[in-house]
Coordinates of C-alpha atoms in Angstrom, one line a residue:
M3 CA 43.1 76.5 141.7
T4 CA 43.2 79.7 139.6
V5 CA 43.1 83.2 141.0
G6 CA 41.5 86.2 139.4
L7 CA 39.8 89.5 140.2
T8 CA 36.8 91.7 139.3
L9 CA 37.6 94.9 137.6
N10 CA 35.5 98.1 138.1
A11 CA 36.7 101.2 136.3
T12 CA 33.3 103.1 136.5
N13 CA 35.0 106.1 138.1
A14 CA 37.7 106.4 135.4
P15 CA 37.4 109.1 132.8
H16 CA 37.0 106.4 130.1
Q17 CA 35.9 103.1 131.5
I18 CA 36.7 101.0 128.5
D19 CA 40.4 102.2 128.2
A20 CA 40.9 102.0 132.0
S21 CA 39.6 98.5 132.0
V22 CA 42.0 97.4 129.3
E23 CA 44.9 99.0 131.2
L24 CA 43.9 97.4 134.6
A25 CA 43.6 94.0 132.8
R26 CA 47.2 94.4 131.4
E27 CA 48.3 95.2 134.9
A28 CA 46.6 92.0 136.2
A29 CA 48.0 89.8 133.6
S30 CA 51.5 91.2 134.3
A31 CA 51.1 90.3 137.9
G32 CA 50.4 86.7 137.0
L33 CA 46.6 86.7 137.4
S34 CA 44.7 84.3 135.3
S35 CA 41.2 85.8 135.1
V36 CA 39.4 89.2 135.2
W37 CA 35.5 89.5 135.6
F38 CA 33.1 92.3 135.0
G39 CA 29.9 93.1 136.8
Q40 CA 26.6 93.9 135.1
T41 CA 24.3 96.7 136.3
F42 CA 22.8 99.4 134.1
G43 CA 26.0 100.8 132.7
A44 CA 28.5 99.1 130.5
D45 CA 27.6 95.9 128.7
S46 CA 29.6 93.3 130.4
P47 CA 29.9 90.8 127.6
Q48 CA 31.1 93.5 125.3
L49 CA 33.6 94.8 127.8
A50 CA 34.9 91.3 128.4
A51 CA 35.3 90.7 124.7
I52 CA 37.3 94.0 124.2
V53 CA 39.5 93.3 127.2
G54 CA 40.1 89.6 126.1
R55 CA 40.9 90.8 122.7
E56 CA 43.3 93.4 123.9
V57 CA 45.0 91.1 126.6
P58 CA 45.8 87.7 125.0
G59 CA 45.8 84.8 127.3
L60 CA 43.6 86.4 130.1
Q61 CA 40.5 84.5 130.8
V62 CA 37.5 87.0 131.0
G63 CA 34.0 86.6 132.4
T64 CA 30.8 88.3 133.3
S65 CA 29.6 88.1 136.9
A66 CA 26.7 88.3 136.5
I67 CA 23.8 89.0 134.1
P68 CA 20.3 88.9 135.8
V69 CA 17.9 86.6 134.0
F70 CA 15.0 89.1 134.5
G71 CA 14.9 91.8 131.6
R72 CA 17.0 89.7 129.2
H73 CA 16.2 86.9 126.9
P74 CA 18.2 83.7 126.1
L75 CA 18.4 84.6 122.4
T76 CA 20.0 87.9 122.9
V77 CA 22.3 86.8 125.8
A78 CA 23.4 83.8 123.6
S79 CA 24.3 86.2 120.8
Q80 CA 26.3 88.5 123.2
A81 CA 28.1 85.5 124.7
L82 CA 29.0 83.7 121.6
T83 CA 30.4 87.0 120.1
A84 CA 32.5 87.4 123.2
Q85 CA 33.6 83.8 123.0
A86 CA 34.6 84.3 119.3
A87 CA 36.4 87.5 120.1
T88 CA 38.6 86.0 122.8
H89 CA 39.1 82.7 121.0
G90 CA 37.5 80.5 123.7
R91 CA 38.4 82.6 126.9
Y92 CA 35.0 84.0 127.8
H93 CA 32.9 82.7 130.8
L94 CA 29.2 83.7 131.1
G95 CA 27.8 84.3 134.6
L96 CA 24.0 84.5 135.3
A97 CA 22.1 85.7 138.3
L98 CA 18.6 85.6 139.6
G99 CA 18.8 89.4 140.2
T100 CA 17.0 91.1 143.0
K101 CA 13.4 92.4 143.7
L102 CA 14.8 95.9 144.1
L103 CA 16.4 96.2 140.8
T104 CA 14.1 94.0 138.8
E105 CA 10.9 95.9 139.9
G106 CA 12.5 99.2 140.4
G107 CA 14.5 99.2 137.1
F108 CA 12.6 97.1 134.6
G109 CA 9.0 97.3 136.2
L110 CA 8.9 93.4 136.1
P111 CA 7.4 91.4 138.9
F112 CA 10.2 89.5 140.7
E113 CA 8.3 86.2 140.7
R114 CA 9.5 82.6 140.5
P115 CA 13.1 83.5 140.0
V116 CA 14.5 79.9 140.2
A117 CA 11.9 78.7 137.7
R118 CA 12.9 81.4 135.3
L119 CA 16.6 80.6 135.9
R120 CA 15.8 76.9 135.0
E121 CA 14.2 77.8 131.8
F122 CA 16.9 80.4 131.0
L123 CA 19.6 77.9 131.4
S124 CA 17.8 75.2 129.5
A125 CA 17.3 77.4 126.5
L126 CA 20.7 79.1 126.7
R127 CA 22.5 75.7 126.8
Q128 CA 20.9 74.7 123.5
L129 CA 21.6 78.0 121.9
T130 CA 25.4 78.1 122.9
E131 CA 26.1 74.5 122.2
T132 CA 24.2 74.1 118.9
G133 CA 23.3 77.5 117.7
E134 CA 19.6 76.5 117.7
A135 CA 16.7 76.0 120.2
D136 CA 13.0 75.1 120.3
F137 CA 12.3 75.8 123.9
R138 CA 8.8 76.5 125.1
G139 CA 8.5 76.8 128.9
E140 CA 5.9 78.3 131.2
L141 CA 7.9 81.6 131.5
L142 CA 9.8 82.0 128.3
T143 CA 10.1 80.8 124.7
A144 CA 13.3 80.6 122.7
A145 CA 13.0 79.4 119.2
T146 CA 15.4 79.8 116.2
P147 CA 13.7 80.5 112.8
M148 CA 17.3 81.3 111.9
P149 CA 20.4 80.0 113.7
V150 CA 22.2 81.9 116.6
R151 CA 25.8 81.1 115.4
V152 CA 28.9 83.0 115.6
P153 CA 31.7 81.4 113.5
G154 CA 34.8 81.2 115.7
A155 CA 32.9 80.4 118.8
D156 CA 33.4 76.7 118.4
S157 CA 34.2 75.8 122.1
G158 CA 30.8 76.7 123.6
V159 CA 30.4 79.0 126.5
P160 CA 30.9 78.0 130.1
L161 CA 27.7 78.8 132.0
L162 CA 27.9 79.8 135.7
V163 CA 25.3 81.0 138.1
A164 CA 25.6 83.4 141.0
A165 CA 23.8 80.8 143.1
M166 CA 23.9 80.4 147.0
G167 CA 20.3 79.3 148.0
P168 CA 19.3 75.7 148.0
Q169 CA 16.9 75.9 145.0
A170 CA 19.3 77.9 143.0
L171 CA 22.2 75.6 143.8
R172 CA 20.1 72.6 142.8
A173 CA 19.3 74.2 139.4
S174 CA 22.9 75.1 138.9
G175 CA 24.2 71.6 139.7
E176 CA 21.8 70.1 137.2
L177 CA 22.0 72.7 134.4
A178 CA 25.1 74.9 134.7
D179 CA 28.9 74.4 134.6
G180 CA 29.5 76.0 138.1
I181 CA 28.5 78.8 140.5
L182 CA 29.8 82.3 141.3
P183 CA 29.0 82.7 145.1
Y184 CA 29.7 86.2 146.5
L185 CA 30.0 86.9 150.3
A186 CA 30.0 83.3 151.1
G187 CA 32.9 82.6 153.4
P188 CA 34.7 79.2 153.7
R189 CA 32.2 78.0 156.4
A190 CA 29.2 78.6 154.1
L191 CA 31.0 77.0 151.2
E192 CA 32.1 73.9 152.9
Q193 CA 29.0 73.2 155.0
H194 CA 26.2 74.4 152.8
I195 CA 27.0 75.5 149.3
V196 CA 29.5 73.0 147.9
P197 CA 27.7 69.9 149.2
S198 CA 24.4 71.0 147.9
L199 CA 25.8 71.8 144.5
T200 CA 27.9 68.7 144.1
A201 CA 25.0 66.5 145.1
A202 CA 22.8 68.1 142.5
A203 CA 25.4 67.7 139.8
E204 CA 26.0 64.0 140.7
A205 CA 22.3 63.2 140.7
A206 CA 22.1 64.7 137.2
G207 CA 25.0 62.8 136.0
R208 CA 27.0 66.0 135.4
P209 CA 30.7 66.6 135.9
A210 CA 31.9 68.2 139.1
P211 CA 30.9 71.8 138.9
R212 CA 33.3 74.8 139.2
V213 CA 33.0 76.9 142.3
V214 CA 34.3 80.4 141.6
A215 CA 34.3 82.2 144.9
L216 CA 34.0 86.0 144.7
V217 CA 35.8 87.3 147.7
P218 CA 36.0 91.0 148.7
G219 CA 39.6 91.4 149.8
V220 CA 42.7 93.8 150.0
V221 CA 46.3 93.4 151.1
T222 CA 47.0 96.4 153.4
D223 CA 48.6 97.3 156.7
D224 CA 45.8 99.8 157.3
V225 CA 43.3 97.2 158.2
D226 CA 40.9 99.5 160.2
S227 CA 40.4 102.1 157.6
V228 CA 40.0 99.7 154.7
R229 CA 37.5 97.6 156.6
E230 CA 35.6 100.8 157.5
A231 CA 35.4 101.6 153.7
A232 CA 34.4 98.0 153.0
T233 CA 31.7 98.2 155.6
E234 CA 30.1 101.2 153.9
Q235 CA 30.6 99.8 150.3
L236 CA 29.1 96.4 151.1
A237 CA 26.2 97.4 153.3
F238 CA 23.9 97.3 150.2
Y239 CA 24.1 93.6 150.1
E240 CA 22.9 93.2 153.7
Q241 CA 19.3 94.2 152.6
I242 CA 19.1 91.5 150.1
P243 CA 17.8 88.2 151.6
S244 CA 20.1 85.8 149.8
Y245 CA 23.2 87.7 150.7
A246 CA 22.0 88.3 154.3
R247 CA 21.5 84.5 154.7
V248 CA 24.9 83.4 153.3
I249 CA 26.6 86.1 155.4
G250 CA 25.0 84.5 158.4
L251 CA 25.9 81.0 157.3
S252 CA 29.5 82.2 157.0
G253 CA 29.5 83.1 160.7
A254 CA 29.5 86.8 160.2
R255 CA 27.2 89.6 161.1
R256 CA 28.1 92.3 158.5
A257 CA 29.0 91.8 154.9
S258 CA 32.3 93.4 155.7
D259 CA 33.1 90.7 158.2
V260 CA 33.5 88.3 155.3
A261 CA 36.1 90.6 153.6
V262 CA 39.6 89.3 153.6
I263 CA 41.8 92.3 154.8
G264 CA 45.3 92.1 156.2
D265 CA 48.9 91.6 155.2
E266 CA 50.2 89.1 152.7
K267 CA 50.5 86.3 155.2
A268 CA 46.9 86.7 156.6
V269 CA 45.3 87.1 153.1
A270 CA 47.2 84.1 151.7
A271 CA 45.9 81.9 154.5
E272 CA 42.3 83.0 153.9
V273 CA 42.7 82.2 150.2
R274 CA 43.9 78.7 151.0
R275 CA 40.9 78.4 153.4
Y276 CA 38.6 79.0 150.4
R277 CA 40.5 76.4 148.5
N278 CA 40.2 73.9 151.2
A279 CA 36.4 74.7 151.6
G280 CA 35.9 73.6 147.9
A281 CA 36.5 76.6 145.8
T282 CA 38.1 75.8 142.5
E283 CA 38.8 79.4 141.7
V284 CA 39.1 82.5 144.0
V285 CA 38.2 85.9 142.4
F286 CA 39.0 89.0 144.5
S287 CA 36.9 92.2 144.4
L288 CA 37.0 95.4 146.4
T289 CA 40.5 96.5 145.4
E290 CA 39.1 99.7 144.0
I291 CA 38.8 101.0 147.6
A292 CA 42.5 100.5 148.1
G293 CA 45.1 102.9 147.1
A294 CA 47.6 102.3 144.3
A295 CA 50.2 100.7 146.6
D296 CA 47.8 98.3 148.4
R297 CA 46.1 97.5 145.1
R298 CA 49.6 96.4 143.7
R299 CA 50.3 94.5 146.8
T300 CA 47.1 92.6 146.4
W301 CA 47.6 91.8 142.8
D302 CA 51.1 90.7 143.4
L303 CA 50.0 88.4 146.2
L304 CA 47.2 86.9 144.0
G305 CA 49.6 86.4 141.1
D306 CA 51.9 84.5 143.4
L307 CA 49.0 82.4 144.7
A308 CA 47.9 81.7 141.0
K309 CA 51.5 80.4 140.3
E310 CA 51.5 78.3 143.4
G311 CA 48.0 76.8 142.4
A312 CA 49.4 76.0 138.9
S313 CA 52.4 74.2 140.3
T314 CA 50.3 72.0 142.6
S315 CA 47.4 71.2 140.2

């Protein structure tokens, strides 16, 4: 099992420079991957490409680009460029998106999201593996009158999906390389998410998918105040049906109840629970709400756990 974290430097005076510095700190702590979210700010594949270029050896990823408001041709171009820039260390995450951001931001109807995801993945797989496509679906077309190739991006691009619902898990098992569930605790992973995903992959004759569990977590002695901050920051997700469902399946009431907050011993035990529940990788988020000392404690522990996973794999 590998261990990584999400990086969010949107409050820094210079987001790109700050992201590179944070990634260097993460690598020096022994972490194996860093991931960047995608909203309406920095372009996450570009950011991952820059960071991966500046910090050799570190795996970099996007988690995750919504399929609404994008097209497989442009996303393939971005992903292949990032893959070439990092010499094969880039991982592309896709998401269904949300009704709130799709309709409020792009002015697009949030309709048939899983069908769109299926078509997006089908076209994108062709483009990233061969540089060409002739895909004509119900919802989108992706054809290449000229190739979508980036010399140097020879290893393809791992495709992952922020999937947690039954239909999205089925599509991901059949068409993607893995998933990026967020706010899905060990119970939800073990009892619902991993079995559905694995069954879909097996039925499609595909290899066992990766399960990159994104986990909000901080190592701290000030558990109450950090959890209070987490409750405020994560409340947004409680209004999104897919997240509300998986929070409930995790045996939690609030999103912050899923957060892993405590001292080194407590946090390490929870990370191992994710591993035992079927996570192939654990990626921590939320350390931006911690002070510098707690952030360093968190990263040092995750680095130690990454080494532990490497020694037992």
